[in-house]
Structures are given as structure tokens and as C-alpha cells.
């Protein structure tokens, strides 16, 4: 692991870099809970494609990896003092310490608990820090031993076991810990998308100074799979500005009843605004106007939004379309239904 030349990244790029490599899939880092299975399925599918490109993928068991990685974290011991050193090198900074940031309220509310913990944790001269550094060495030894014993070029696992968290929700996932707490190089690449259209990454972790090799693996995967898809909710700019909303008109006619819906879809925010106007029908006969999304490639599907409540012949509103519904709208698959007492289904 020592006396090795520094990597040269550009020269290492090779579209055939996956051919003949041996990659170990860490079984314990693939989720087994129902909420984790969609991500695992996408990553497994990506590994199958890598095998088709000439890579050898083997399942390996590392039951101690998660615990060893979590016990090797040193950020809580180093952050406060390292930040103070950084601020001391910038005498014009308006604050001098993390404690001052907390005292003056110069932080986001969501970060308060983390900052309080970092400000009160033992420092780098503590016995706890020494233990964490010993755990770090044990983690490094485990990774070296596994890579060597199985003759692996890299370990692989989902970057995160679950779909991306909603904004504001915590992201508690141990898969980023092995690289962060060992110092071993790792690279996350796009593996694909869940059925809901959310991105999934896979992480490749290698031995020290294997950075260029990992980059070559990622480059080869990119050439093979072209896994990125421009998100529907981040459309290209039009003349350096966000695109205008898309106007859609829908009419349901069953003489003498006529229901007209005007939709405006904001491709940037995913907001769907609408108006509903129904004629030729007594108000007490109207049951519902609903927006549907087909499932599993069929033509029928469940209600994803109620556009008008019972008895309302005119109505207006807006909804935030989920990612999968935006894709269905883009493909022309969403549809509207009008239910009346005479036609309740």
C-alpha cells in the first residue's frame, strides 16, 4: 500500500476498464427491508450489466463492516478545533469559534443539535478520540484484508440504501461511512432510477491510491449505460429563462353533459393548476371529477387527485404532481374521469 506512484486520472480513462475486473458486492450493505428493496434492485441490475461488460461480480459477506465504520468516526472530536484553526487563519471573519456561532444564533435551526454536539464533544486529546483512531485503523485493516483475500479491485454497494429523503427529513444511512471514516477512496456513480423516477447511486470503494482505477470504472460504466436522464422537473432554459407553463385543455362530452378542464403545468415546480366547468348537469347529480394515473403499463389507474368535490360544477385548484405522475403526464398517460349519479363508474 506504500511506495506507489500517484494516480493519473485522465490517462486512466478507458471505456473497457470493467473488462476483467473483480468486484465484491457487500451483501450486508444491500437493503433487505421493503422500503430498501427498490434501490437494491436497481443496483443489482446495474451489476448485471457490468458483468455483461466483462466484470466479475461476487457476493461477499462483511458482517462487521457497518459497526466498525460507525465506530471509526472522528468528526465529532476534530470539528470544533479544526474550525477554530481555520477561523484563526482568517482574522477578518466575523466569528472566532463554533461556540460564538451558537451564541449569536448564526445557524439554521435544523443544525442546532448537531452544532451543540460538536461544540461539547471531547477534543483530539481525549481518550475517546484515541479509541476512535484505533477503530479507524481496525476498519482500514478490515478493508485491506477483504480486498486482498478476495482478490478484489473494488467493493460495491448502494450509495444510500433507500430512496432520497424528502427535504427536511433526516438521512440516516451507514453506507457512506466506510470510505469517509477509513480514508479509502470511493466513487458514487448513477446506477439507474426507481419506479418512482428517483435516482439511485452505487458506490465503488478501492484500496488507497486506486482513485484513478475507480474513476476508470465509473467512466466505463457511463459509456456502457448512459444512466443519466435529464429530470422532467428541471427542464432546459428557454432563452436563459425558465420555460413557461404548459397549457392543456381536456373535455368530456356526453350530450347534454359537458365538462371542460383547463390545466397549466409548471415544469420547474411540478405544480399543476386547473379549472373545472361542467354544464348540462344538475349540481346534485355530480359526484366527482378526478385525475387518474395508469399503473403497470395499463390504461386504467387509481385517482391521484380529486379535481372537483360532489355537487361543484365549477372548481379551481392546484396540486403538486409526484415525480412518477410528471413522467406519465409527459407521456400523455394521465386521464380525467367524470362520475355522476347516472354514471357512477
Short mmCIF file of C-alpha atoms in Angstrom, two decimals:
data_model
loop_
_atom_site.label_atom_id
_atom_site.label_comp_id
_atom_site.label_asym_id
_atom_site.label_seq_id
_atom_site.Cartn_x
_atom_site.Cartn_y
_atom_site.Cartn_z
CA UNK A 1 0.00 0.00 0.00
CA UNK A 2 3.02 2.31 0.11
CA UNK A 3 5.64 3.47 -2.38
CA UNK A 4 3.09 3.52 -5.17
CA UNK A 5 3.04 6.17 -7.89
CA UNK A 6 0.42 8.89 -7.70
CA UNK A 7 -2.60 8.25 -9.95
CA UNK A 8 -3.02 9.95 -13.31
CA UNK A 9 -6.71 10.39 -13.84
CA UNK A 10 -7.14 11.42 -17.47
CA UNK A 11 -4.70 8.81 -18.76
CA UNK A 12 -6.58 6.11 -16.85
CA UNK A 13 -9.93 6.69 -18.57
CA UNK A 14 -10.84 3.63 -20.60
CA UNK A 15 -14.24 2.63 -21.95
CA UNK A 16 -13.28 -1.04 -21.47
CA UNK A 17 -12.00 -0.64 -17.92
CA UNK A 18 -14.62 -3.00 -16.48
CA UNK A 19 -13.41 -5.93 -18.56
CA UNK A 20 -11.62 -8.47 -16.37
CA UNK A 21 -12.03 -6.62 -13.06
CA UNK A 22 -13.26 -8.37 -9.93
CA UNK A 23 -15.81 -6.53 -7.80
CA UNK A 24 -17.16 -7.63 -4.42
CA UNK A 25 -20.80 -6.80 -3.62
CA UNK A 26 -21.09 -6.33 0.16
CA UNK A 27 -24.27 -8.27 1.00
CA UNK A 28 -24.92 -6.54 4.32
CA UNK A 29 -24.97 -3.11 2.65
CA UNK A 30 -27.81 -4.05 0.30
CA UNK A 31 -31.12 -3.26 1.99
CA UNK A 32 -33.49 -6.06 2.88
CA UNK A 33 -36.41 -4.03 4.27
CA UNK A 34 -39.34 -3.41 1.90
CA UNK A 35 -38.52 0.31 1.66
CA UNK A 36 -34.94 -0.55 0.68
CA UNK A 37 -35.66 -3.18 -1.96
CA UNK A 38 -36.30 -0.78 -4.89
CA UNK A 39 -32.78 0.65 -4.51
CA UNK A 40 -31.18 -2.79 -4.15
CA UNK A 41 -32.97 -3.98 -7.28
CA UNK A 42 -31.64 -1.06 -9.34
CA UNK A 43 -28.06 -1.60 -8.13
CA UNK A 44 -28.24 -5.35 -8.75
CA UNK A 45 -29.47 -4.66 -12.28
CA UNK A 46 -26.51 -2.33 -12.84
CA UNK A 47 -24.10 -5.00 -11.60
CA UNK A 48 -25.61 -7.48 -14.06
CA UNK A 49 -24.84 -5.05 -16.87
CA UNK A 50 -21.29 -4.68 -15.58
CA UNK A 51 -20.93 -8.45 -15.72
CA UNK A 52 -22.12 -8.38 -19.32
CA UNK A 53 -19.33 -5.88 -19.98
CA UNK A 54 -16.74 -8.33 -18.69
CA UNK A 55 -16.60 -7.62 -14.96
CA UNK A 56 -16.70 -10.44 -12.43
CA UNK A 57 -19.08 -9.60 -9.58
CA UNK A 58 -19.02 -11.79 -6.47
CA UNK A 59 -21.12 -11.52 -3.32
CA UNK A 60 -19.07 -11.20 -0.15
CA UNK A 61 -20.10 -11.02 3.49
CA UNK A 62 -18.69 -8.34 5.81
CA UNK A 63 -20.89 -8.56 8.93
CA UNK A 64 -18.54 -6.34 10.97
CA UNK A 65 -18.18 -3.56 8.41
CA UNK A 66 -21.08 -1.36 9.50
CA UNK A 67 -20.22 -1.42 13.21
CA UNK A 68 -16.52 -0.87 12.57
CA UNK A 69 -17.22 2.01 10.19
CA UNK A 70 -19.60 3.76 12.59
CA UNK A 71 -17.15 3.42 15.50
CA UNK A 72 -14.34 4.99 13.46
CA UNK A 73 -15.94 8.41 13.02
CA UNK A 74 -13.71 11.24 14.27
CA UNK A 75 -15.57 14.33 13.07
CA UNK A 76 -17.15 14.98 16.47
CA UNK A 77 -13.69 15.20 18.06
CA UNK A 78 -11.98 17.22 15.32
CA UNK A 79 -14.60 19.66 14.04
CA UNK A 80 -14.60 22.31 16.78
CA UNK A 81 -10.82 22.65 16.99
CA UNK A 82 -10.29 22.48 13.22
CA UNK A 83 -12.90 25.18 12.67
CA UNK A 84 -11.18 27.37 15.26
CA UNK A 85 -7.84 26.93 13.45
CA UNK A 86 -9.49 27.84 10.15
CA UNK A 87 -11.11 30.96 11.61
CA UNK A 88 -7.80 31.99 13.22
CA UNK A 89 -6.26 32.00 9.73
CA UNK A 90 -8.99 34.45 8.66
CA UNK A 91 -8.80 37.28 11.20
CA UNK A 92 -11.43 39.30 9.33
CA UNK A 93 -14.05 36.61 9.93
CA UNK A 94 -17.00 37.93 11.99
CA UNK A 95 -16.79 34.97 14.41
CA UNK A 96 -13.92 33.16 16.10
CA UNK A 97 -15.41 29.82 17.15
CA UNK A 98 -18.30 27.40 16.84
CA UNK A 99 -19.42 28.45 20.31
CA UNK A 100 -19.73 32.05 19.12
CA UNK A 101 -21.78 30.92 16.12
CA UNK A 102 -24.16 29.16 18.51
CA UNK A 103 -24.27 32.04 20.97
CA UNK A 104 -25.17 34.55 18.25
CA UNK A 105 -27.68 32.31 16.52
CA UNK A 106 -25.82 32.29 13.21
CA UNK A 107 -27.02 28.87 12.10
CA UNK A 108 -30.02 27.10 10.63
CA UNK A 109 -32.43 25.72 13.21
CA UNK A 110 -32.12 22.23 11.70
CA UNK A 111 -28.39 22.22 12.56
CA UNK A 112 -28.70 23.24 16.20
CA UNK A 113 -28.49 19.75 17.72
CA UNK A 114 -25.54 18.79 15.53
CA UNK A 115 -23.67 22.00 16.34
CA UNK A 116 -24.36 21.63 20.06
CA UNK A 117 -22.97 18.10 19.96
CA UNK A 118 -19.88 19.19 18.03
CA UNK A 119 -19.24 22.10 20.39
CA UNK A 120 -19.42 19.98 23.54
CA UNK A 121 -17.67 16.81 22.33
CA UNK A 122 -14.24 15.86 23.72
CA UNK A 123 -11.33 17.13 21.66
CA UNK A 124 -8.43 15.42 19.95
CA UNK A 125 -6.51 15.00 23.21
CA UNK A 126 -9.24 12.84 24.74
CA UNK A 127 -9.19 9.09 25.29
CA UNK A 128 -12.37 8.82 23.22
CA UNK A 129 -10.56 10.28 20.22
CA UNK A 130 -7.68 7.83 20.68
CA UNK A 131 -10.19 4.98 20.71
CA UNK A 132 -11.89 6.25 17.55
CA UNK A 133 -8.49 6.45 15.82
CA UNK A 134 -7.77 2.86 16.87
CA UNK A 135 -11.15 1.86 15.46
CA UNK A 136 -10.22 3.67 12.26
CA UNK A 137 -7.07 1.57 11.97
CA UNK A 138 -9.14 -1.59 12.53
CA UNK A 139 -11.57 -0.51 9.80
CA UNK A 140 -8.69 0.09 7.40
CA UNK A 141 -7.26 -3.34 8.22
CA UNK A 142 -10.63 -5.00 7.56
CA UNK A 143 -10.96 -3.31 4.18
CA UNK A 144 -7.38 -4.18 3.18
CA UNK A 145 -7.81 -7.78 4.28
CA UNK A 146 -11.09 -8.17 2.38
CA UNK A 147 -9.78 -6.64 -0.83
CA UNK A 148 -6.66 -8.80 -0.69
CA UNK A 149 -8.25 -12.08 0.42
CA UNK A 150 -10.93 -11.98 -2.28
CA UNK A 151 -8.56 -10.53 -4.92
CA UNK A 152 -10.91 -7.61 -5.48
CA UNK A 153 -10.38 -4.46 -7.48
CA UNK A 154 -13.23 -2.76 -5.60
CA UNK A 155 -16.11 -3.22 -3.20
CA UNK A 156 -19.57 -2.18 -4.34
CA UNK A 157 -22.86 -1.35 -2.58
CA UNK A 158 -25.70 1.17 -2.91
CA UNK A 159 -24.60 4.72 -2.15
CA UNK A 160 -27.73 5.01 0.01
CA UNK A 161 -29.97 2.06 0.81
CA UNK A 162 -33.24 3.94 0.45
CA UNK A 163 -34.76 6.37 -2.00
CA UNK A 164 -33.70 10.00 -1.44
CA UNK A 165 -35.24 11.56 1.65
CA UNK A 166 -37.73 14.38 1.35
CA UNK A 167 -36.36 17.85 2.04
CA UNK A 168 -36.33 18.34 5.80
CA UNK A 169 -36.34 14.64 6.65
CA UNK A 170 -33.23 13.08 8.23
CA UNK A 171 -30.94 10.92 6.13
CA UNK A 172 -29.68 8.15 8.40
CA UNK A 173 -27.79 5.61 6.35
CA UNK A 174 -24.48 3.89 7.13
CA UNK A 175 -23.34 3.18 3.57
CA UNK A 176 -21.25 6.34 3.29
CA UNK A 177 -19.32 5.57 6.47
CA UNK A 178 -16.71 3.03 5.27
CA UNK A 179 -14.98 5.43 2.89
CA UNK A 180 -15.47 8.56 4.99
CA UNK A 181 -14.10 7.00 8.17
CA UNK A 182 -11.32 4.90 6.64
CA UNK A 183 -9.94 7.43 4.18
CA UNK A 184 -10.09 4.84 1.40
CA UNK A 185 -11.11 6.24 -1.99
CA UNK A 186 -14.65 5.69 -3.20
CA UNK A 187 -16.76 6.97 -6.05
CA UNK A 188 -20.52 7.07 -6.44
CA UNK A 189 -22.00 6.70 -9.92
CA UNK A 190 -25.52 6.76 -11.26
CA UNK A 191 -26.97 3.24 -11.26
CA UNK A 192 -30.46 3.99 -12.55
CA UNK A 193 -33.88 5.05 -11.31
CA UNK A 194 -36.57 3.59 -9.08
CA UNK A 195 -40.09 3.03 -10.49
CA UNK A 196 -40.98 6.42 -8.98
CA UNK A 197 -38.28 8.08 -11.09
CA UNK A 198 -35.88 8.76 -8.20
CA UNK A 199 -32.13 8.41 -8.82
CA UNK A 200 -30.11 5.55 -7.36
CA UNK A 201 -26.34 5.52 -6.94
CA UNK A 202 -23.84 2.72 -6.44
CA UNK A 203 -20.55 3.25 -4.66
CA UNK A 204 -17.24 1.67 -5.63
CA UNK A 205 -14.60 1.58 -2.88
CA UNK A 206 -10.99 0.67 -3.54
CA UNK A 207 -7.59 0.47 -1.92
CA UNK A 208 -5.54 3.58 -1.15
CA UNK A 209 -4.29 5.32 -4.31
CA UNK A 210 -6.69 3.36 -6.51
CA UNK A 211 -8.52 6.60 -7.27
CA UNK A 212 -7.68 6.56 -10.98
CA UNK A 213 -8.80 2.95 -11.31
CA UNK A 214 -12.15 3.77 -9.68
CA UNK A 215 -12.58 6.74 -11.98
CA UNK A 216 -11.91 4.49 -14.96
CA UNK A 217 -14.57 2.05 -13.75
CA UNK A 218 -17.07 4.87 -13.44
CA UNK A 219 -16.15 6.20 -16.87
CA UNK A 220 -16.58 2.77 -18.45
CA UNK A 221 -19.97 2.38 -16.77
CA UNK A 222 -21.04 5.78 -18.04
CA UNK A 223 -20.10 4.85 -21.60
CA UNK A 224 -21.86 1.50 -21.27
CA UNK A 225 -25.14 2.51 -19.66
CA UNK A 226 -25.58 6.27 -20.16
CA UNK A 227 -27.59 6.09 -16.93
CA UNK A 228 -28.37 9.77 -16.52
CA UNK A 229 -31.79 11.06 -17.54
CA UNK A 230 -32.46 14.81 -17.54
CA UNK A 231 -35.17 15.27 -14.89
CA UNK A 232 -38.57 16.25 -16.21
CA UNK A 233 -38.93 18.76 -13.39
CA UNK A 234 -35.71 20.58 -14.34
CA UNK A 235 -36.36 21.42 -17.99
CA UNK A 236 -33.90 23.24 -20.26
CA UNK A 237 -33.95 27.01 -20.08
CA UNK A 238 -35.68 28.86 -22.89
CA UNK A 239 -33.74 31.97 -23.88
CA UNK A 240 -31.97 31.89 -20.49
CA UNK A 241 -35.25 31.80 -18.58
CA UNK A 242 -37.42 29.11 -17.04
CA UNK A 243 -39.91 27.73 -19.56
CA UNK A 244 -43.49 28.91 -19.50
CA UNK A 245 -46.16 26.60 -18.04
CA UNK A 246 -47.68 24.10 -20.44
CA UNK A 247 -51.39 24.67 -21.16
CA UNK A 248 -53.59 21.58 -21.62
CA UNK A 249 -57.31 21.51 -22.41
CA UNK A 250 -59.48 18.46 -21.72
CA UNK A 251 -63.18 17.99 -22.47
CA UNK A 252 -65.57 15.19 -21.56
CA UNK A 253 -68.77 15.27 -23.63
CA UNK A 254 -71.81 13.03 -23.14
CA UNK A 255 -74.70 15.08 -24.52
CA UNK A 256 -76.11 17.12 -22.87
CA UNK A 257 -73.34 16.98 -20.25
CA UNK A 258 -70.05 18.71 -20.96
CA UNK A 259 -67.08 19.00 -18.61
CA UNK A 260 -64.20 21.27 -19.60
CA UNK A 261 -60.88 21.32 -17.76
CA UNK A 262 -58.06 23.80 -18.31
CA UNK A 263 -54.69 22.72 -16.92
CA UNK A 264 -51.43 24.64 -16.58
CA UNK A 265 -48.36 22.60 -15.69
CA UNK A 266 -45.24 24.33 -14.35
CA UNK A 267 -42.36 22.11 -15.45
CA UNK A 268 -39.99 23.72 -12.96
CA UNK A 269 -42.01 23.28 -9.77
CA UNK A 270 -44.22 20.35 -10.80
CA UNK A 271 -47.32 22.36 -9.91
CA UNK A 272 -50.47 21.53 -11.86
CA UNK A 273 -53.12 24.27 -11.74
CA UNK A 274 -56.60 23.61 -13.07
CA UNK A 275 -60.14 24.86 -13.53
CA UNK A 276 -63.23 22.71 -13.97
CA UNK A 277 -66.52 23.82 -15.57
CA UNK A 278 -69.48 21.45 -16.04
CA UNK A 279 -72.65 22.26 -17.97
CA UNK A 280 -75.81 20.32 -18.75
CA UNK A 281 -75.87 18.57 -15.38
CA UNK A 282 -77.74 19.41 -12.15
CA UNK A 283 -75.34 20.05 -9.29
CA UNK A 284 -76.85 17.33 -7.13
CA UNK A 285 -76.12 14.79 -9.89
CA UNK A 286 -72.36 15.47 -9.96
CA UNK A 287 -70.27 13.09 -7.85
CA UNK A 288 -66.62 13.72 -8.74
CA UNK A 289 -64.08 14.87 -11.29
CA UNK A 290 -60.81 13.00 -10.80
CA UNK A 291 -57.32 12.78 -12.26
CA UNK A 292 -56.00 9.24 -12.80
CA UNK A 293 -52.61 7.67 -13.46
CA UNK A 294 -52.39 4.24 -15.15
CA UNK A 295 -50.30 1.56 -13.47
CA UNK A 296 -48.10 -1.23 -14.80
CA UNK A 297 -48.43 -0.10 -18.41
CA UNK A 298 -52.22 -0.42 -18.42
CA UNK A 299 -54.88 2.04 -19.48
CA UNK A 300 -56.71 2.33 -16.14
CA UNK A 301 -55.39 3.50 -12.83
CA UNK A 302 -56.22 4.97 -9.42
CA UNK A 303 -57.19 8.54 -8.57
CA UNK A 304 -54.15 10.70 -7.85
CA UNK A 305 -56.11 13.94 -7.35
CA UNK A 306 -59.74 14.96 -6.81
CA UNK A 307 -60.33 17.92 -9.13
CA UNK A 308 -63.87 18.78 -8.00
CA UNK A 309 -65.91 17.62 -5.00
CA UNK A 310 -69.50 16.36 -5.19
CA UNK A 311 -72.03 18.97 -6.25
CA UNK A 312 -69.47 21.51 -7.51
CA UNK A 313 -69.99 22.34 -11.18
CA UNK A 314 -67.16 24.87 -11.21
CA UNK A 315 -63.95 24.50 -9.29
CA UNK A 316 -60.30 25.60 -9.37
CA UNK A 317 -57.21 24.44 -7.57
CA UNK A 318 -53.67 23.18 -7.84
CA UNK A 319 -51.67 20.11 -6.86
CA UNK A 320 -48.01 19.13 -6.74
CA UNK A 321 -47.59 16.22 -9.12
CA UNK A 322 -45.35 13.41 -7.83
CA UNK A 323 -42.37 12.51 -9.98
CA UNK A 324 -43.96 9.41 -11.49
CA UNK A 325 -47.10 11.37 -12.40
CA UNK A 326 -44.98 14.03 -14.12
CA UNK A 327 -43.48 11.32 -16.28
CA UNK A 328 -46.95 9.99 -17.09
CA UNK A 329 -48.13 13.49 -17.98
CA UNK A 330 -45.12 13.92 -20.25
CA UNK A 331 -46.04 10.63 -21.96
CA UNK A 332 -49.71 11.60 -22.34
CA UNK A 333 -50.94 8.86 -19.99
CA UNK A 334 -52.86 10.81 -17.33
CA UNK A 335 -56.62 10.97 -17.83
CA UNK A 336 -59.70 12.61 -16.27
CA UNK A 337 -62.96 10.95 -15.23
CA UNK A 338 -66.40 12.45 -14.52
CA UNK A 339 -68.70 10.48 -12.25
CA UNK A 340 -72.42 11.25 -11.96
CA UNK A 341 -75.32 9.55 -10.24
CA UNK A 342 -76.45 8.21 -13.59
CA UNK A 343 -72.91 7.09 -14.46
CA UNK A 344 -71.20 6.37 -11.15
CA UNK A 345 -68.38 4.26 -12.60
#
